[in-house]
Each structure stands twice: as structure tokens, then as C-alpha cells.
mmCIF file of C-alpha atoms and ligand atoms in Angstrom:
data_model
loop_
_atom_site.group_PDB
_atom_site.id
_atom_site.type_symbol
_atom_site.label_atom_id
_atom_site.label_comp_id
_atom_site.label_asym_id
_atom_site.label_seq_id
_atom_site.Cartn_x
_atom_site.Cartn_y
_atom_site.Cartn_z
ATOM 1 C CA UNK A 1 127.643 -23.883 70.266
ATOM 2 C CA UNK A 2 125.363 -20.593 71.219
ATOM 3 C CA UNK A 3 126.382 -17.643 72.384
ATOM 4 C CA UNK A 4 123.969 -15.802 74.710
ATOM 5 C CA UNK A 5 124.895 -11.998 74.801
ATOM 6 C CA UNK A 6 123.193 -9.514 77.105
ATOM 7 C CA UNK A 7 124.651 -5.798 76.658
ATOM 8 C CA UNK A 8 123.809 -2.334 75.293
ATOM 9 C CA UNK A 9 122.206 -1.569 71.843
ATOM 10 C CA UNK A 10 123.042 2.084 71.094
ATOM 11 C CA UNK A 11 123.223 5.261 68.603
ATOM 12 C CA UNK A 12 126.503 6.882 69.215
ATOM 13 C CA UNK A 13 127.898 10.088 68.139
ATOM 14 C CA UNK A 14 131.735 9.792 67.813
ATOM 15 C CA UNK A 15 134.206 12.082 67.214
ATOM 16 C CA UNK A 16 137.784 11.476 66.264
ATOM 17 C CA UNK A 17 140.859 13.491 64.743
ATOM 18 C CA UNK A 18 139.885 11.578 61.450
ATOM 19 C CA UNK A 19 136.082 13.301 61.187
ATOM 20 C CA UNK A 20 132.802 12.438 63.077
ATOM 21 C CA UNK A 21 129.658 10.237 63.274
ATOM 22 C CA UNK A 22 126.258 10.790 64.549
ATOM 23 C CA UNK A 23 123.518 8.559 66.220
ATOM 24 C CA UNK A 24 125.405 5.986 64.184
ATOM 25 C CA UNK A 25 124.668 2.375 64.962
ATOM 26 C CA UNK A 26 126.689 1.306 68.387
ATOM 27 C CA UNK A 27 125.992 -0.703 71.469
ATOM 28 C CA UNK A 28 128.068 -3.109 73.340
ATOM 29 C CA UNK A 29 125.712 -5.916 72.446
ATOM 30 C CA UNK A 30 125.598 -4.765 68.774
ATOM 31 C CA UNK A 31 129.397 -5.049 68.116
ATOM 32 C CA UNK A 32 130.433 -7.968 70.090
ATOM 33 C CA UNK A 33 127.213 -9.958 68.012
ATOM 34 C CA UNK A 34 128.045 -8.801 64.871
ATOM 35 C CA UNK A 35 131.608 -9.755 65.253
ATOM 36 C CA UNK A 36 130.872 -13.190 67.006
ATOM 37 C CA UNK A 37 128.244 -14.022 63.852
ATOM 38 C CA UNK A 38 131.227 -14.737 62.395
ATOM 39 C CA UNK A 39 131.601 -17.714 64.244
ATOM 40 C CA UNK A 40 128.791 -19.238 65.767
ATOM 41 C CA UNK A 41 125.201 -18.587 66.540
ATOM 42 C CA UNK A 42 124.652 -15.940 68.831
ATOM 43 C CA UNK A 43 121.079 -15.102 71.105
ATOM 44 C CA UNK A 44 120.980 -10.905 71.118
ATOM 45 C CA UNK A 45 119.300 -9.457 74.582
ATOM 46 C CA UNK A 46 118.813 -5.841 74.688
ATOM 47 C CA UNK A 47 116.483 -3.396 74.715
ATOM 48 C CA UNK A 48 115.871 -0.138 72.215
ATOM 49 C CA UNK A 49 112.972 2.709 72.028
ATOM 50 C CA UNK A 50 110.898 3.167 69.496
ATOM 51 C CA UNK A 51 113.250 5.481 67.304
ATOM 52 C CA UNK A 52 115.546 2.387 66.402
ATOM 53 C CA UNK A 53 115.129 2.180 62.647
ATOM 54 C CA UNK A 54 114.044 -1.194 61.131
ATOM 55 C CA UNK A 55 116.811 -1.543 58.654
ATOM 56 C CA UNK A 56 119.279 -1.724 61.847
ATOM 57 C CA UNK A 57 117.402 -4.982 62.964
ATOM 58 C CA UNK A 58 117.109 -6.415 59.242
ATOM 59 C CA UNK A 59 120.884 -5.939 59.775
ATOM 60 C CA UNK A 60 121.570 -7.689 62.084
ATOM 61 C CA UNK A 61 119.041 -10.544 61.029
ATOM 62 C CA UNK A 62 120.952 -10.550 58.271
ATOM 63 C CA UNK A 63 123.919 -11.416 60.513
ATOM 64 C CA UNK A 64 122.030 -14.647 61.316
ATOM 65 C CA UNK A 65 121.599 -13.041 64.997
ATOM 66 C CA UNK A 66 118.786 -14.143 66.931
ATOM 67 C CA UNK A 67 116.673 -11.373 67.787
ATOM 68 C CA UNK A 68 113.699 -13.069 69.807
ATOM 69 C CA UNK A 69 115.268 -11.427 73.064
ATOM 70 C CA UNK A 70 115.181 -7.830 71.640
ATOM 71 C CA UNK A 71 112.693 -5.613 72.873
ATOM 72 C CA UNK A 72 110.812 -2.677 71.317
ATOM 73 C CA UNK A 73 109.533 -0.575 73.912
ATOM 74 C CA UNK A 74 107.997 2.844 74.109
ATOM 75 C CA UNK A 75 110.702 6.133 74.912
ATOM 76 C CA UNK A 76 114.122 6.670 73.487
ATOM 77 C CA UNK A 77 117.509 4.154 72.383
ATOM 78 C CA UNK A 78 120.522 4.746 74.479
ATOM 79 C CA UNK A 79 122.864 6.804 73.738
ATOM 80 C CA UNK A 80 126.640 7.420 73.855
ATOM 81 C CA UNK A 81 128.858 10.492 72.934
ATOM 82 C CA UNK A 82 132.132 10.326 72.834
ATOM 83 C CA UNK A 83 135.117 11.758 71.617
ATOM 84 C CA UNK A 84 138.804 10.481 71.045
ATOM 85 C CA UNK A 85 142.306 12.377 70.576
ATOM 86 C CA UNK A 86 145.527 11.366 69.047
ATOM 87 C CA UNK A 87 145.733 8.879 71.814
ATOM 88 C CA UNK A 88 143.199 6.835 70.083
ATOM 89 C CA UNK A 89 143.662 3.790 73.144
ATOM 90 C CA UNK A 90 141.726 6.316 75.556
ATOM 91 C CA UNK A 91 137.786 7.158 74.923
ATOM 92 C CA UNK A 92 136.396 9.912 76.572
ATOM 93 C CA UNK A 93 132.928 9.913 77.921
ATOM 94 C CA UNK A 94 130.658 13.280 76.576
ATOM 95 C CA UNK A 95 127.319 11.680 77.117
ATOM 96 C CA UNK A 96 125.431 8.659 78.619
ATOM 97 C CA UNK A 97 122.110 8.479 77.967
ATOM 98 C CA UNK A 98 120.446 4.902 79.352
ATOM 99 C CA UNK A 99 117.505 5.845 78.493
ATOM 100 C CA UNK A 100 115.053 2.287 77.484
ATOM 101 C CA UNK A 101 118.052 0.844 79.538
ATOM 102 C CA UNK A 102 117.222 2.398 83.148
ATOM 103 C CA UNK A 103 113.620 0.737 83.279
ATOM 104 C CA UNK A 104 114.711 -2.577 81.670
ATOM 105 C CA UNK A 105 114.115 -5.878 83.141
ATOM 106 C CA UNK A 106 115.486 -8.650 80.944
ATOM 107 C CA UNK A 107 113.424 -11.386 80.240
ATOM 108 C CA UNK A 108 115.539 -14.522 78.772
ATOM 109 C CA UNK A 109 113.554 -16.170 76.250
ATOM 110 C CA UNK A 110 112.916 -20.157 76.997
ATOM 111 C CA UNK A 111 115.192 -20.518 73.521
ATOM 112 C CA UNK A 112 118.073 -19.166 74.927
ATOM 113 C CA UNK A 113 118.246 -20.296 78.364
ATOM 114 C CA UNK A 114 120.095 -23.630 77.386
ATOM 115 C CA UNK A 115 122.836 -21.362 75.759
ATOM 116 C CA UNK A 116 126.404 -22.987 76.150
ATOM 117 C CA UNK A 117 127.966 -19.896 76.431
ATOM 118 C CA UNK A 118 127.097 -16.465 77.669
ATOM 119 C CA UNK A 119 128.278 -12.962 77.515
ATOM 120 C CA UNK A 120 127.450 -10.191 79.821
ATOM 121 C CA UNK A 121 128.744 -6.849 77.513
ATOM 122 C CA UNK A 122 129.176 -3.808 79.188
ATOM 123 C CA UNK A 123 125.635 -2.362 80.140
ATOM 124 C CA UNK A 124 124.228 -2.278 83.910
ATOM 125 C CA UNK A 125 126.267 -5.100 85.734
ATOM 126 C CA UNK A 126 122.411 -5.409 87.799
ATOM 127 C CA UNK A 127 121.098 -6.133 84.457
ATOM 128 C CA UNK A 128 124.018 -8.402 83.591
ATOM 129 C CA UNK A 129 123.057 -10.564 87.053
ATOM 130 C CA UNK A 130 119.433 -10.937 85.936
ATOM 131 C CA UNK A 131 120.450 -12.253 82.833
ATOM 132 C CA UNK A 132 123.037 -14.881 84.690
ATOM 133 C CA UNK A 133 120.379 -15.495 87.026
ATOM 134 C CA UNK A 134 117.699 -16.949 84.350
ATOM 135 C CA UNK A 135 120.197 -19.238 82.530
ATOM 136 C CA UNK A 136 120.861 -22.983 82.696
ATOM 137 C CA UNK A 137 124.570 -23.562 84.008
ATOM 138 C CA UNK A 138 126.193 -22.289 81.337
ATOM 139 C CA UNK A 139 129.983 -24.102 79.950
ATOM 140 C CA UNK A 140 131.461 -20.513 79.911
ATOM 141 C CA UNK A 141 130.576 -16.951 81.453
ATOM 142 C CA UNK A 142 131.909 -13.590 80.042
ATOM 143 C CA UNK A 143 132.058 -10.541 80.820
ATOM 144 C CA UNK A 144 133.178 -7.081 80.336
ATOM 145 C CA UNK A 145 132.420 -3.483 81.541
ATOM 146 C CA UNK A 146 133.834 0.012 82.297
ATOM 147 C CA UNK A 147 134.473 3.057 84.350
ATOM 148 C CA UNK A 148 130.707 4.251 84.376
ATOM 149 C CA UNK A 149 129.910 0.997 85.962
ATOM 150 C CA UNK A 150 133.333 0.734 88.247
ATOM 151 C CA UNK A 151 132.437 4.624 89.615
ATOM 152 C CA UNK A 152 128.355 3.966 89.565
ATOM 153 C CA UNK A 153 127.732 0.293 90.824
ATOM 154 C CA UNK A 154 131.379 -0.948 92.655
ATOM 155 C CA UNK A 155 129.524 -3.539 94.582
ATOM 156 C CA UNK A 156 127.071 -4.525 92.334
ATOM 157 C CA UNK A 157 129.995 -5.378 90.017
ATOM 158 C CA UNK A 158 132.218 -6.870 92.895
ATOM 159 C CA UNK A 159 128.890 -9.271 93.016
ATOM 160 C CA UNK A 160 128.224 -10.539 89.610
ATOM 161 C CA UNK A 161 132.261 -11.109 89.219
ATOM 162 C CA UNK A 162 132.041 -13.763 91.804
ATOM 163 C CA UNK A 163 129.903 -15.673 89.288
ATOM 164 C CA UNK A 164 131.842 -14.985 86.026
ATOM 165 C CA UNK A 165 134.811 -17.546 84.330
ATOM 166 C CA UNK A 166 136.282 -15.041 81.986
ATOM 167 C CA UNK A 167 136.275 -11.314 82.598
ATOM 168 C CA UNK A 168 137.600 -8.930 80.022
ATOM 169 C CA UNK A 169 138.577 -5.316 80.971
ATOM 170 C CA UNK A 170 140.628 -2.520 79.456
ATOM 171 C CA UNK A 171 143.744 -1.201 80.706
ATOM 172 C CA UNK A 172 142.954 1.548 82.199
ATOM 173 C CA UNK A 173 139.619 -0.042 84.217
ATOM 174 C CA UNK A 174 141.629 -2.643 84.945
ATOM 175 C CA UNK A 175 144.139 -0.446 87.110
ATOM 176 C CA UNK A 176 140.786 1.721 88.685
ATOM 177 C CA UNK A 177 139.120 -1.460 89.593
ATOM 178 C CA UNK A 178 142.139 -2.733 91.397
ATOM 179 C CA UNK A 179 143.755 0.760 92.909
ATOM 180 C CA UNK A 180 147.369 -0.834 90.837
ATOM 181 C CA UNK A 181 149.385 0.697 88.866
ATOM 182 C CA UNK A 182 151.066 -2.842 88.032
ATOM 183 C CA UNK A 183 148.889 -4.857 85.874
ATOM 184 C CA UNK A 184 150.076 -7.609 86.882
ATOM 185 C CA UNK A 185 149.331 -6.894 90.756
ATOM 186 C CA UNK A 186 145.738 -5.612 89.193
ATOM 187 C CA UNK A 187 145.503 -8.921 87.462
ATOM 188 C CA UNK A 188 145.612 -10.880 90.856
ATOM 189 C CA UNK A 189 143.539 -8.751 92.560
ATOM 190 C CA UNK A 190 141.179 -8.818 90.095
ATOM 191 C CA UNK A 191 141.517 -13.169 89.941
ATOM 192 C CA UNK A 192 140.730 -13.139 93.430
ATOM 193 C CA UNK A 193 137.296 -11.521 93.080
ATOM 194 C CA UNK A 194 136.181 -14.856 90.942
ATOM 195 C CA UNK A 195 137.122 -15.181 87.788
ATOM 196 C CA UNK A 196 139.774 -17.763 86.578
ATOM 197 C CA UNK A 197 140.734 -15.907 83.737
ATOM 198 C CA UNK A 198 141.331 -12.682 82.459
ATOM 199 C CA UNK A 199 142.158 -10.516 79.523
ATOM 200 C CA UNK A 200 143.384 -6.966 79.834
ATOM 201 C CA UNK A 201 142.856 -5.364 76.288
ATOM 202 C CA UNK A 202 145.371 -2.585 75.719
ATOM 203 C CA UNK A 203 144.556 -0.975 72.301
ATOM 204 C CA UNK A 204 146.832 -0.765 70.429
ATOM 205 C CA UNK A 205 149.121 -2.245 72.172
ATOM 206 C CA UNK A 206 147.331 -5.329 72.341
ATOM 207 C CA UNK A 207 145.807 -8.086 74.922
ATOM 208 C CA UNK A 208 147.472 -9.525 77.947
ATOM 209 C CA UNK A 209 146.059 -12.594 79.386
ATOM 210 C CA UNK A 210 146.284 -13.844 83.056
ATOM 211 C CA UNK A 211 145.380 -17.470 83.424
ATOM 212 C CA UNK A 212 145.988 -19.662 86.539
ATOM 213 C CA UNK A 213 149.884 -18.902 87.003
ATOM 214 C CA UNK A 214 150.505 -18.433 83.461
ATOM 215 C CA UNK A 215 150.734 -14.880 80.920
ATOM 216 C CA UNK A 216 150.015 -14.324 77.036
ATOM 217 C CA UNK A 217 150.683 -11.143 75.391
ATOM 218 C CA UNK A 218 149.031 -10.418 71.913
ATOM 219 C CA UNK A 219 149.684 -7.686 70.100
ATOM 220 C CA UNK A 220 147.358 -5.744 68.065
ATOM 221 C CA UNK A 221 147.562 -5.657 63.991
ATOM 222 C CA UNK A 222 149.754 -2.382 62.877
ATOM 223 C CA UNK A 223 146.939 -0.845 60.997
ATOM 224 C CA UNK A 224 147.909 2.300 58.705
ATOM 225 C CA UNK A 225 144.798 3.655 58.821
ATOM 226 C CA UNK A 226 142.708 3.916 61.968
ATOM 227 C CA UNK A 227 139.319 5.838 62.002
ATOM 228 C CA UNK A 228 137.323 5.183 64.593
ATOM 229 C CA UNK A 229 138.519 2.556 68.094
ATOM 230 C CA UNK A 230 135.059 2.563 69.266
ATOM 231 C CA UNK A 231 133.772 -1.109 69.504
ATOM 232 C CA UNK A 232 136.957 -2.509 69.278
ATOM 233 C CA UNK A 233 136.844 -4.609 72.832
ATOM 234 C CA UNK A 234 133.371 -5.742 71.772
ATOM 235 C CA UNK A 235 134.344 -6.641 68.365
ATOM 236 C CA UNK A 236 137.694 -8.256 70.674
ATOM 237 C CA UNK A 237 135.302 -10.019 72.905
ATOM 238 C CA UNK A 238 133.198 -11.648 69.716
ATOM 239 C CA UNK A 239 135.670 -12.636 68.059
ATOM 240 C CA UNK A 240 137.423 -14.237 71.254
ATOM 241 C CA UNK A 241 134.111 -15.787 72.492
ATOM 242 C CA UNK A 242 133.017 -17.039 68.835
ATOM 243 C CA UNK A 243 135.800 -18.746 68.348
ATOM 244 C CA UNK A 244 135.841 -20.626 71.766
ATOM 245 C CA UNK A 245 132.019 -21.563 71.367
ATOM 246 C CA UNK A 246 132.631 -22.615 67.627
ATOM 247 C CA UNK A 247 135.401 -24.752 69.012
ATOM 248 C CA UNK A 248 133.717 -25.715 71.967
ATOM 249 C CA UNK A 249 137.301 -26.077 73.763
ATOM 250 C CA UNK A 250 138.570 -24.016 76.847
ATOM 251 C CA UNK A 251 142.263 -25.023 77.005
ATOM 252 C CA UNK A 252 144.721 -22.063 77.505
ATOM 253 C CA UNK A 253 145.973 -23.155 73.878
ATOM 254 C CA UNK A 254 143.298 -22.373 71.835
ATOM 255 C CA UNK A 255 141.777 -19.235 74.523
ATOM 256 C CA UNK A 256 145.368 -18.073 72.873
ATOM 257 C CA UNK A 257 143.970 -18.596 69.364
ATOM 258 C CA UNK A 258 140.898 -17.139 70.353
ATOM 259 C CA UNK A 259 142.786 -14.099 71.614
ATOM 260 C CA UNK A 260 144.035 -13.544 68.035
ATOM 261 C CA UNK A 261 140.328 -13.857 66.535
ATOM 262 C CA UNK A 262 139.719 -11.253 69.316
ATOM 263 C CA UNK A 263 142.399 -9.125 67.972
ATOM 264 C CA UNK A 264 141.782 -9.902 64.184
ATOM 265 C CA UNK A 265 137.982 -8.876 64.336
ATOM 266 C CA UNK A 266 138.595 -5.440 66.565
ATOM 267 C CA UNK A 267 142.107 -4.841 63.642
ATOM 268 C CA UNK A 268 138.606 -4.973 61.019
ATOM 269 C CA UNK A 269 136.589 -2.821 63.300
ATOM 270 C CA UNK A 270 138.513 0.079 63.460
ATOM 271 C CA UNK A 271 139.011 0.832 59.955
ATOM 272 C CA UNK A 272 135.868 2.222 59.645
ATOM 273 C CA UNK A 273 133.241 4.081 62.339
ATOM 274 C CA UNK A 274 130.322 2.763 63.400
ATOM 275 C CA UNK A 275 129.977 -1.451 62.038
ATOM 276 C CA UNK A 276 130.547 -0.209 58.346
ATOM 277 C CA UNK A 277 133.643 -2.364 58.149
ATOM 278 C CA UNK A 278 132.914 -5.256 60.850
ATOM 279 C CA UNK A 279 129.572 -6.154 59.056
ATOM 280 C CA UNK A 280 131.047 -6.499 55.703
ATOM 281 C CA UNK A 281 133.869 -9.123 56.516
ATOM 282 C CA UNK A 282 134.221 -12.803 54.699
ATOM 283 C CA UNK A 283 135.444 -15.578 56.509
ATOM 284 C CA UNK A 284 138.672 -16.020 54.305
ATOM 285 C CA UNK A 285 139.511 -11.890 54.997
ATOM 286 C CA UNK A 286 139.344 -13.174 58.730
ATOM 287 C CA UNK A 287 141.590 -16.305 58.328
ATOM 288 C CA UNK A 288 143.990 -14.172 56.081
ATOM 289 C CA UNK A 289 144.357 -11.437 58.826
ATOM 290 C CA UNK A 290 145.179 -14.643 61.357
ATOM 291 C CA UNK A 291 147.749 -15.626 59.437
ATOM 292 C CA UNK A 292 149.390 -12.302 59.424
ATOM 293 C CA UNK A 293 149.551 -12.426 63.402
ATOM 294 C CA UNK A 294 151.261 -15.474 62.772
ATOM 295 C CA UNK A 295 154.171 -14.302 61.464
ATOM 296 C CA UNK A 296 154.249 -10.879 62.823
ATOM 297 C CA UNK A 297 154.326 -12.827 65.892
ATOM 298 C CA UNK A 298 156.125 -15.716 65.384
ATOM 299 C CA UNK A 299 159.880 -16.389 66.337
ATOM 300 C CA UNK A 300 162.296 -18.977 66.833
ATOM 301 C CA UNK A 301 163.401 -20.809 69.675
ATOM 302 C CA UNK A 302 166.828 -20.064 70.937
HETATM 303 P P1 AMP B 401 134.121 -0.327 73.246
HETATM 304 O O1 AMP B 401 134.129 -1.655 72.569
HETATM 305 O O2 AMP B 401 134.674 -0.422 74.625
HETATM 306 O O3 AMP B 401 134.716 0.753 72.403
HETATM 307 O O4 AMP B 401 132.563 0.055 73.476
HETATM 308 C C1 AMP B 401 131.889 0.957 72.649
HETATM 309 C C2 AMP B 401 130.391 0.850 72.822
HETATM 310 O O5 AMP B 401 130.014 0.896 74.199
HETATM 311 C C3 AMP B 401 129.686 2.039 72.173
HETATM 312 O O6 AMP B 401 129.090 1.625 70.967
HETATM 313 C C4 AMP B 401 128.676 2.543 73.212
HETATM 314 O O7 AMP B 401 127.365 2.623 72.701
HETATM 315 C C5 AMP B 401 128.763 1.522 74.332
HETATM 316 N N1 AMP B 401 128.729 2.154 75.661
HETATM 317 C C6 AMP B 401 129.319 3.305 76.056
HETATM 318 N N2 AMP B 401 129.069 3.568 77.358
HETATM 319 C C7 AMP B 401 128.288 2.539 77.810
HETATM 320 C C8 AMP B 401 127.699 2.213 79.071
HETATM 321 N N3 AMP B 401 127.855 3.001 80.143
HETATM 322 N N4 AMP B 401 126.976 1.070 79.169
HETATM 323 C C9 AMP B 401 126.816 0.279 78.078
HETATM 324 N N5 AMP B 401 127.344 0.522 76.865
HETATM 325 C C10 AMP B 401 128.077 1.632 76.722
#
């Protein structure tokens, strides 16, 4: 089944302790399709300025993603600057440029309105409800954003969550959105704003899920070499969402296996900056990294 994906399309300059990137390739919408190509078919809508480089969208045609909901329109790409420390779990913020993205009114192409399943990535959670707004009743809603949008538009967020199934958050937004410390008092807080699920994604340390009454706690692959954690919850969220509209199945078992394709494609992501690694995956690299979760997470009964 079809994804539907609505998010940011970016050039990002990164820094890290490991070296730097500049107006690479980025976007919300750009990792979370790439990673979910994997998997399924996937409907791209997003907007860029005229200095977006052609061989970026033969890339991601290559990807097999559907483009038809991309627009080209005169003035500049977003950007993003940011920078990370040792603590490679916490981004922080140098720039935000919206750019295209501050006039933009999606238009959902008649193609993609009959998407099963539908992912609002972090951008503008306004532009996220005009997106919701023009589809069919989807089988699943996603979604995902961050502090810019929790400081910026609180209400307009508070809004579109009352429509979503599935929300995925960091850590760190997940305890500003809330006012808890406790995630698991920020988990019900968050619940009772709409969603019936949720996934905290904690870097490093892995993904906690809250579902109905019950918990599941993935951790993330011990990587010996990280370079670059940006895109990592969007590669997360594609691999997590691919997998459950491949499958076509919403039980809490397999949302646990799609956890782990969550956490296998954003272990890929972050071996290299920008999508240099995450484009270049096979299928049986992906399967061979879920195996390894397997038994670095598996133990016996007592
Ligand atoms: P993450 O997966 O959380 O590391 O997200 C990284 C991507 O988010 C980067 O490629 C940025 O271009 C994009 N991004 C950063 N800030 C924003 C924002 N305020 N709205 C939409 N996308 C953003």
C-alpha cells in the first residue's frame, strides 16, 4: 500500500565533531521517502525554489518516489543549519530558513488522495492539516514534528494531533510538549491529545513505544562509527511506516517489527551525512541489520 508523505525538502549545512556539510541534500520529507522506498510506494509533497538542482529529483525518481506533488516555484529551497556536539542525541538549531515553505499551499494531487497511508513529517503542522484535510480517510495517519513547531504554532499542533493515529516525537519534544520530566507521564498526556499510539525516539538510546496500556523499548544498533544523526527520526519514521504499509497490518506485533525497520534504516542513516549512505542500501543489507537486532535483543524466558 501507498504512502502519502507531506514534509520539508531542504539543503542543510551540518556540522559535527566528525567534519561538516554544506547545502547538502536534507528535508524531513526527503529522508523519511528515501528510507520508506525501501518498502513500498511512497507519494512525495513538498515544495523547493528554483535553486534545487535536477540531479536531486532524478534521485529521488530513481528511488521510485512519486514526484507529481512536488512543486518548483520561483524564490529560494529551505534551509536548515545545524550543528551537533559529542552528545550526538541533541541537534542544535543555527538557522531556519522556510523560505518556498512560508507561502506554500499544498495542493494533493487527485493520484494521491486515495493513499492508504499518510505521513505528516515535520514541516508547518498548518501545512500538515491542509494536507490531512484533502485526503480520502486514510487506514493510518502519522506524524512527527519538533521544538520550532512546539514554541511557534502550540495550538495549531494541539489541533492537527486530534486527527492523527500514530505520532512520533523525540525525547526531548516529547517532555516540552507535555511540561514532564517522566516520559511515561508525557506519554499519557500526550495520548490524551488524540493519538492512540506513540513512539518516543531516543537516539541512541533507542525508541519507546506507548500503545493502549502496553510499552516496547527498542534499542538502537551500537554503531562504531557515527558521522552525522541528522535524518535519523525521518529515516526511523520510513522505515517504521514502510514496513506497516508494505504489510498492510496494524497489530502492536508487527508496529514492534516495524519499530526495528525504524531503527535499522536510521542505524544506515547515520553512517554517513546527508542521504549518501540511506540511498545506497539493498534490501538484503536491511534484512541482515534486522537480524542483528534480533539477537542483540533477544533473551530467554525465565
Ligand atoms: P531529523 O530526522 O529529526 O534529524 O530531521 C532532520 C531534517 O529536518 C533536516 O534535514 C532538516 O532539513 C529538517 N528540518 C529542520 N528544521 C525543520 C523545520 N523547522 N521544519 C521542517 N523541517 C526541518
Amino acid at each position: 500500500m501507498s504512502i502519502l508523505v507531506v514534509g520539508s525538502v531542504a539543503f542543510d549545512s551540518v556540522e559535527t565533531p566528525f567534519g561538516k556539510a554544506e547545502d547538502v541534500l536534507g528535508g524531513s520529507a526527503t529522508y523519511f521517502s528515501t528510507s520508506a522506498s525501501y518498502f513500498t510506494d511512497v507519494k512525495l509533497v513538498a515544495v523547493v525554489g528554483e535553486d534545487f538542482p535536477e540531479e536531486h529529483i532524478t534521485g529521488l525518481k530513481e528511488k521510485g518516489i512519486d514526484l507529481a506533488g512536488l512543486k518548483k516555484v520561483p524564490g529560494k529551497t529551505f534551509r536548515w543549519k545545524g550543528r551537533y556536539d559529542y552528545d550526538l542525541n541533541q541537534a542544535h538549531t543555527l538557522e531556519t530558513h522556510l523560505n518556498v515553505f512560508s507561502a506554500f499551499n499544498p495542493e494533493v494531487p487527485e493520484s494521491y488522495k486515495d493513499s492508504p497511508f499518510v505521513f505528516l513529517a515535520n514541516i508547518d503542522p498548518e501545512l500538515q492539516m491542509k494536507v490531512l484535510e484533502q485526503v480520502k480517510r486514510p487506514k493510518l495517519i502519522a506524524c512527527d514534528t519538533m521544538n520550532f513547531w512546539i514554541e511557534g504554532k502550540p495550538d495549531a499542533l494541539r489541533k492537527l494531533l486530534k486527527g492523527v493515529d500514530l505520532f512520533v516525537i523525540n525525547e526531548g519534544e516529547a517532555r516540552e510538549f507535555s511540561g514532564q520530566a517522566s516520559l511515561v507521564k508525557a506519554a499519557k498526556e500526550i495520548l490524551a491529545c488524540g493519538p492512540k499510539t506513540l513512539i518516543i525516539k531516543r537516539g541512541e538510546y533507542g525508541a519507546l513505544m506507548f500503545n493502549g496500556g502496553s510499552m516496547f523499548s527498542a534499542p538502537a544498533y551500537p554503531l562504531e562509527e557515527i558521522f552525522d544523526p541528522t535524518g535519523a527520526g525521518d529515516s526511523f519514521a520510513g522505515g517504521l511506516m514502510g514496513y506497516l504499509a508494505n504489510t498492510g497490518d496494524l497489530s502492536e506485533d508487527n508496529i514492534r517489527k516495524a519499530i526495528i525497520f525504524g531503527s535499522v534504516m536510521a542505524s544506515f542513516n547515520v553512517e554517513a551525512f546527508s542521504l549518501n549512505r540511506l540511498k545506497t542500501l539493498t534490501l538484503p543489507e536491511i534484512k541482515a541489520r534486522y537480524s542483528e537486532f534480533k539477537r542483540l535483543t533477544h533473551f530467554e524466558d525465565i
